[in-house]
Amino acid sequence: MSVPKNGSALDRLRGLAREVAKFGAVGGIGVLVNLGVFNLIRHTTDLQVVRASVIATVVAIATNYLGFRYFAYRDRAHQTGRTRELTLFALFSAIGLVIENGVLYTATYGLGWDGPLASNFFKFAGIGIATVFRFWSYRSWVFKALPAAAPASLVVEQRDGQGASRAPEPANN
Protein backbone atom coordinates (compact mmCIF):
# COMPACT_ATOMS: atom_id res chain seq x y z
CA MET A 1 0.00 0.00 0.00
CA SER A 2 1.41 3.35 -0.98
CA VAL A 3 1.77 5.59 2.03
CA PRO A 4 1.46 9.30 1.24
CA LYS A 5 4.60 11.18 2.25
CA ASN A 6 2.80 14.49 2.74
CA GLY A 7 -0.43 13.20 4.31
CA SER A 8 -1.40 13.65 7.91
CA ALA A 9 0.20 11.49 10.56
CA LEU A 10 -3.08 9.61 10.93
CA ASP A 11 -3.24 8.91 7.17
CA ARG A 12 0.33 7.62 7.21
CA LEU A 13 -0.40 5.44 10.24
CA ARG A 14 -3.52 4.00 8.58
CA GLY A 15 -1.56 3.31 5.39
CA LEU A 16 1.18 1.57 7.38
CA ALA A 17 -1.44 -0.47 9.27
CA ARG A 18 -2.98 -1.63 5.96
CA GLU A 19 0.47 -2.51 4.64
CA VAL A 20 1.36 -4.48 7.79
CA ALA A 21 -1.99 -6.32 7.62
CA LYS A 22 -1.47 -7.32 3.99
CA PHE A 23 2.16 -8.27 4.64
CA GLY A 24 0.98 -10.30 7.62
CA ALA A 25 -1.70 -12.11 5.60
CA VAL A 26 0.82 -13.14 2.94
CA GLY A 27 3.42 -13.91 5.58
CA GLY A 28 0.95 -16.01 7.56
CA ILE A 29 0.33 -18.20 4.53
CA GLY A 30 4.10 -18.35 4.01
CA VAL A 31 4.62 -19.51 7.61
CA LEU A 32 2.06 -22.29 7.14
CA VAL A 33 3.75 -23.36 3.90
CA ASN A 34 7.19 -23.15 5.53
CA LEU A 35 6.28 -25.17 8.62
CA GLY A 36 4.16 -27.62 6.62
CA VAL A 37 6.90 -28.39 4.11
CA PHE A 38 9.50 -28.51 6.91
CA ASN A 39 7.54 -31.08 8.91
CA LEU A 40 6.61 -33.07 5.82
CA ILE A 41 10.27 -33.37 4.85
CA ARG A 42 11.35 -34.15 8.42
CA HIS A 43 8.80 -36.96 8.80
CA THR A 44 9.17 -38.52 5.35
CA THR A 45 12.92 -38.27 4.69
CA ASP A 46 16.19 -38.62 6.53
CA LEU A 47 17.38 -35.09 5.72
CA GLN A 48 19.05 -33.18 8.50
CA VAL A 49 17.03 -30.50 10.27
CA VAL A 50 18.65 -27.43 8.72
CA ARG A 51 18.65 -28.88 5.19
CA ALA A 52 14.94 -29.64 5.49
CA SER A 53 14.41 -26.12 6.81
CA VAL A 54 16.27 -24.49 3.93
CA ILE A 55 14.15 -26.39 1.39
CA ALA A 56 10.97 -25.37 3.22
CA THR A 57 12.11 -21.76 3.35
CA VAL A 58 12.79 -21.68 -0.40
CA VAL A 59 9.30 -23.04 -1.12
CA ALA A 60 7.79 -20.41 1.19
CA ILE A 61 9.83 -17.63 -0.46
CA ALA A 62 8.41 -18.56 -3.88
CA THR A 63 4.88 -18.60 -2.46
CA ASN A 64 5.44 -15.28 -0.71
CA TYR A 65 6.71 -13.52 -3.83
CA LEU A 66 3.46 -14.27 -5.61
CA GLY A 67 1.46 -13.02 -2.63
CA PHE A 68 3.49 -9.84 -2.24
CA ARG A 69 3.56 -8.94 -5.93
CA TYR A 70 -0.08 -9.71 -6.71
CA PHE A 71 -1.76 -8.91 -3.38
CA ALA A 72 0.14 -6.96 -0.74
CA TYR A 73 2.08 -4.64 -3.06
CA ARG A 74 0.03 -4.84 -6.26
CA ASP A 75 -0.55 -1.09 -6.22
CA ARG A 76 3.16 -0.37 -6.40
CA ALA A 77 4.52 0.13 -9.87
CA HIS A 78 7.30 -1.94 -11.31
CA GLN A 79 9.37 1.25 -11.57
CA THR A 80 12.60 -0.67 -11.16
CA GLY A 81 11.68 -3.40 -13.65
CA ARG A 82 10.73 -6.99 -12.99
CA THR A 83 14.30 -8.32 -13.23
CA ARG A 84 15.59 -5.85 -10.65
CA GLU A 85 12.60 -6.49 -8.41
CA LEU A 86 13.14 -10.27 -8.54
CA THR A 87 16.88 -9.87 -7.96
CA LEU A 88 16.36 -7.67 -4.90
CA PHE A 89 13.60 -9.95 -3.61
CA ALA A 90 15.87 -12.99 -3.98
CA LEU A 91 18.79 -11.18 -2.30
CA PHE A 92 16.80 -10.02 0.73
CA SER A 93 14.99 -13.35 0.93
CA ALA A 94 18.34 -15.14 0.99
CA ILE A 95 19.49 -12.93 3.87
CA GLY A 96 16.22 -13.73 5.66
CA LEU A 97 16.84 -17.44 4.96
CA VAL A 98 20.24 -17.17 6.64
CA ILE A 99 18.75 -15.37 9.65
CA GLU A 100 15.88 -17.85 9.97
CA ASN A 101 17.99 -20.96 9.58
CA GLY A 102 20.86 -19.52 11.61
CA VAL A 103 18.59 -19.53 14.65
CA LEU A 104 17.63 -23.16 13.97
CA TYR A 105 21.25 -24.13 13.31
CA THR A 106 22.41 -22.55 16.57
CA ALA A 107 19.71 -24.31 18.58
CA THR A 108 20.24 -27.68 16.87
CA TYR A 109 24.02 -27.90 16.61
CA GLY A 110 25.16 -25.29 19.12
CA LEU A 111 22.79 -26.10 21.97
CA GLY A 112 21.86 -29.68 21.05
CA TRP A 113 18.12 -28.99 21.01
CA ASP A 114 17.04 -31.12 18.06
CA GLY A 115 13.79 -32.82 19.08
CA PRO A 116 10.65 -32.26 16.98
CA LEU A 117 9.16 -29.72 19.39
CA ALA A 118 12.44 -27.81 19.80
CA SER A 119 13.04 -27.81 16.03
CA ASN A 120 9.60 -26.36 15.36
CA PHE A 121 9.96 -23.80 18.14
CA PHE A 122 13.32 -22.51 16.88
CA LYS A 123 12.18 -22.70 13.25
CA PHE A 124 9.22 -20.49 14.20
CA ALA A 125 11.44 -18.14 16.23
CA GLY A 126 13.81 -17.81 13.28
CA ILE A 127 10.89 -17.02 10.98
CA GLY A 128 9.77 -14.28 13.38
CA ILE A 129 13.19 -12.63 13.54
CA ALA A 130 13.68 -12.87 9.77
CA THR A 131 10.19 -11.43 9.18
CA VAL A 132 11.15 -8.12 10.77
CA PHE A 133 14.13 -7.87 8.42
CA ARG A 134 12.07 -8.92 5.40
CA PHE A 135 9.32 -6.38 6.08
CA TRP A 136 11.82 -3.55 6.30
CA SER A 137 13.84 -4.62 3.26
CA TYR A 138 10.91 -5.44 0.97
CA ARG A 139 9.11 -2.16 1.61
CA SER A 140 12.33 -0.12 1.49
CA TRP A 141 14.04 -1.68 -1.51
CA VAL A 142 11.91 -4.18 -3.43
CA PHE A 143 8.34 -2.84 -3.44
CA LYS A 144 8.94 0.88 -2.96
CA ALA A 145 5.98 3.17 -2.37
CA LEU A 146 5.01 5.38 -5.26
CA PRO A 147 5.33 9.12 -4.75
CA ALA A 148 2.06 10.80 -3.80
CA ALA A 149 0.14 12.02 -6.84
CA ALA A 150 -0.64 15.71 -7.21
CA PRO A 151 -4.31 16.62 -6.73
CA ALA A 152 -6.23 16.43 -10.02
CA SER A 153 -7.42 20.04 -9.80
CA LEU A 154 -3.82 21.28 -9.58
CA VAL A 155 -2.80 19.23 -12.59
CA VAL A 156 -5.74 20.56 -14.66
CA GLU A 157 -5.00 24.16 -13.64
CA GLN A 158 -1.35 23.86 -14.60
CA ARG A 159 -2.15 22.18 -17.91
CA ASP A 160 -4.75 24.78 -18.89
CA GLY A 161 -2.44 27.60 -17.85
CA GLN A 162 -4.81 28.86 -15.21
CA GLY A 163 -3.02 29.81 -12.06
CA ALA A 164 -4.62 30.68 -8.75
CA SER A 165 -3.32 34.25 -9.05
CA ARG A 166 -5.16 34.95 -12.32
CA ALA A 167 -8.41 36.83 -12.00
CA PRO A 168 -11.43 35.12 -13.51
CA GLU A 169 -12.58 36.46 -16.86
CA PRO A 170 -15.79 38.51 -16.79
CA ALA A 171 -18.89 36.70 -17.98
CA ASN A 172 -20.51 38.00 -21.18
CA ASN A 173 -24.24 38.62 -20.79
Coordinates of C-alpha atoms in Angstrom, one line a residue:
M1 CA 0.0 0.0 0.0
S2 CA 1.4 3.3 -1.0
V3 CA 1.8 5.6 2.0
P4 CA 1.5 9.3 1.2
K5 CA 4.6 11.2 2.3
N6 CA 2.8 14.5 2.7
G7 CA -0.4 13.2 4.3
S8 CA -1.4 13.7 7.9
A9 CA 0.2 11.5 10.6
L10 CA -3.1 9.6 10.9
D11 CA -3.2 8.9 7.2
R12 CA 0.3 7.6 7.2
L13 CA -0.4 5.4 10.2
R14 CA -3.5 4.0 8.6
G15 CA -1.6 3.3 5.4
L16 CA 1.2 1.6 7.4
A17 CA -1.4 -0.5 9.3
R18 CA -3.0 -1.6 6.0
E19 CA 0.5 -2.5 4.6
V20 CA 1.4 -4.5 7.8
A21 CA -2.0 -6.3 7.6
K22 CA -1.5 -7.3 4.0
F23 CA 2.2 -8.3 4.6
G24 CA 1.0 -10.3 7.6
A25 CA -1.7 -12.1 5.6
V26 CA 0.8 -13.1 2.9
G27 CA 3.4 -13.9 5.6
G28 CA 0.9 -16.0 7.6
I29 CA 0.3 -18.2 4.5
G30 CA 4.1 -18.4 4.0
V31 CA 4.6 -19.5 7.6
L32 CA 2.1 -22.3 7.1
V33 CA 3.7 -23.4 3.9
N34 CA 7.2 -23.2 5.5
L35 CA 6.3 -25.2 8.6
G36 CA 4.2 -27.6 6.6
V37 CA 6.9 -28.4 4.1
F38 CA 9.5 -28.5 6.9
N39 CA 7.5 -31.1 8.9
L40 CA 6.6 -33.1 5.8
I41 CA 10.3 -33.4 4.8
R42 CA 11.4 -34.1 8.4
H43 CA 8.8 -37.0 8.8
T44 CA 9.2 -38.5 5.3
T45 CA 12.9 -38.3 4.7
D46 CA 16.2 -38.6 6.5
L47 CA 17.4 -35.1 5.7
Q48 CA 19.1 -33.2 8.5
V49 CA 17.0 -30.5 10.3
V50 CA 18.7 -27.4 8.7
R51 CA 18.6 -28.9 5.2
A52 CA 14.9 -29.6 5.5
S53 CA 14.4 -26.1 6.8
V54 CA 16.3 -24.5 3.9
I55 CA 14.2 -26.4 1.4
A56 CA 11.0 -25.4 3.2
T57 CA 12.1 -21.8 3.4
V58 CA 12.8 -21.7 -0.4
V59 CA 9.3 -23.0 -1.1
A60 CA 7.8 -20.4 1.2
I61 CA 9.8 -17.6 -0.5
A62 CA 8.4 -18.6 -3.9
T63 CA 4.9 -18.6 -2.5
N64 CA 5.4 -15.3 -0.7
Y65 CA 6.7 -13.5 -3.8
L66 CA 3.5 -14.3 -5.6
G67 CA 1.5 -13.0 -2.6
F68 CA 3.5 -9.8 -2.2
R69 CA 3.6 -8.9 -5.9
Y70 CA -0.1 -9.7 -6.7
F71 CA -1.8 -8.9 -3.4
A72 CA 0.1 -7.0 -0.7
Y73 CA 2.1 -4.6 -3.1
R74 CA 0.0 -4.8 -6.3
D75 CA -0.5 -1.1 -6.2
R76 CA 3.2 -0.4 -6.4
A77 CA 4.5 0.1 -9.9
H78 CA 7.3 -1.9 -11.3
Q79 CA 9.4 1.2 -11.6
T80 CA 12.6 -0.7 -11.2
G81 CA 11.7 -3.4 -13.7
R82 CA 10.7 -7.0 -13.0
T83 CA 14.3 -8.3 -13.2
R84 CA 15.6 -5.8 -10.7
E85 CA 12.6 -6.5 -8.4
L86 CA 13.1 -10.3 -8.5
T87 CA 16.9 -9.9 -8.0
L88 CA 16.4 -7.7 -4.9
F89 CA 13.6 -9.9 -3.6
A90 CA 15.9 -13.0 -4.0
L91 CA 18.8 -11.2 -2.3
F92 CA 16.8 -10.0 0.7
S93 CA 15.0 -13.3 0.9
A94 CA 18.3 -15.1 1.0
I95 CA 19.5 -12.9 3.9
G96 CA 16.2 -13.7 5.7
L97 CA 16.8 -17.4 5.0
V98 CA 20.2 -17.2 6.6
I99 CA 18.8 -15.4 9.6
E100 CA 15.9 -17.8 10.0
N101 CA 18.0 -21.0 9.6
G102 CA 20.9 -19.5 11.6
V103 CA 18.6 -19.5 14.6
L104 CA 17.6 -23.2 14.0
Y105 CA 21.3 -24.1 13.3
T106 CA 22.4 -22.6 16.6
A107 CA 19.7 -24.3 18.6
T108 CA 20.2 -27.7 16.9
Y109 CA 24.0 -27.9 16.6
G110 CA 25.2 -25.3 19.1
L111 CA 22.8 -26.1 22.0
G112 CA 21.9 -29.7 21.1
W113 CA 18.1 -29.0 21.0
D114 CA 17.0 -31.1 18.1
G115 CA 13.8 -32.8 19.1
P116 CA 10.7 -32.3 17.0
L117 CA 9.2 -29.7 19.4
A118 CA 12.4 -27.8 19.8
S119 CA 13.0 -27.8 16.0
N120 CA 9.6 -26.4 15.4
F121 CA 10.0 -23.8 18.1
F122 CA 13.3 -22.5 16.9
K123 CA 12.2 -22.7 13.3
F124 CA 9.2 -20.5 14.2
A125 CA 11.4 -18.1 16.2
G126 CA 13.8 -17.8 13.3
I127 CA 10.9 -17.0 11.0
G128 CA 9.8 -14.3 13.4
I129 CA 13.2 -12.6 13.5
A130 CA 13.7 -12.9 9.8
T131 CA 10.2 -11.4 9.2
V132 CA 11.2 -8.1 10.8
F133 CA 14.1 -7.9 8.4
R134 CA 12.1 -8.9 5.4
F135 CA 9.3 -6.4 6.1
W136 CA 11.8 -3.5 6.3
S137 CA 13.8 -4.6 3.3
Y138 CA 10.9 -5.4 1.0
R139 CA 9.1 -2.2 1.6
S140 CA 12.3 -0.1 1.5
W141 CA 14.0 -1.7 -1.5
V142 CA 11.9 -4.2 -3.4
F143 CA 8.3 -2.8 -3.4
K144 CA 8.9 0.9 -3.0
A145 CA 6.0 3.2 -2.4
L146 CA 5.0 5.4 -5.3
P147 CA 5.3 9.1 -4.8
A148 CA 2.1 10.8 -3.8
A149 CA 0.1 12.0 -6.8
A150 CA -0.6 15.7 -7.2
P151 CA -4.3 16.6 -6.7
A152 CA -6.2 16.4 -10.0
S153 CA -7.4 20.0 -9.8
L154 CA -3.8 21.3 -9.6
V155 CA -2.8 19.2 -12.6
V156 CA -5.7 20.6 -14.7
E157 CA -5.0 24.2 -13.6
Q158 CA -1.4 23.9 -14.6
R159 CA -2.2 22.2 -17.9
D160 CA -4.7 24.8 -18.9
G161 CA -2.4 27.6 -17.9
Q162 CA -4.8 28.9 -15.2
G163 CA -3.0 29.8 -12.1
A164 CA -4.6 30.7 -8.7
S165 CA -3.3 34.3 -9.0
R166 CA -5.2 35.0 -12.3
A167 CA -8.4 36.8 -12.0
P168 CA -11.4 35.1 -13.5
E169 CA -12.6 36.5 -16.9
P170 CA -15.8 38.5 -16.8
A171 CA -18.9 36.7 -18.0
N172 CA -20.5 38.0 -21.2
N173 CA -24.2 38.6 -20.8

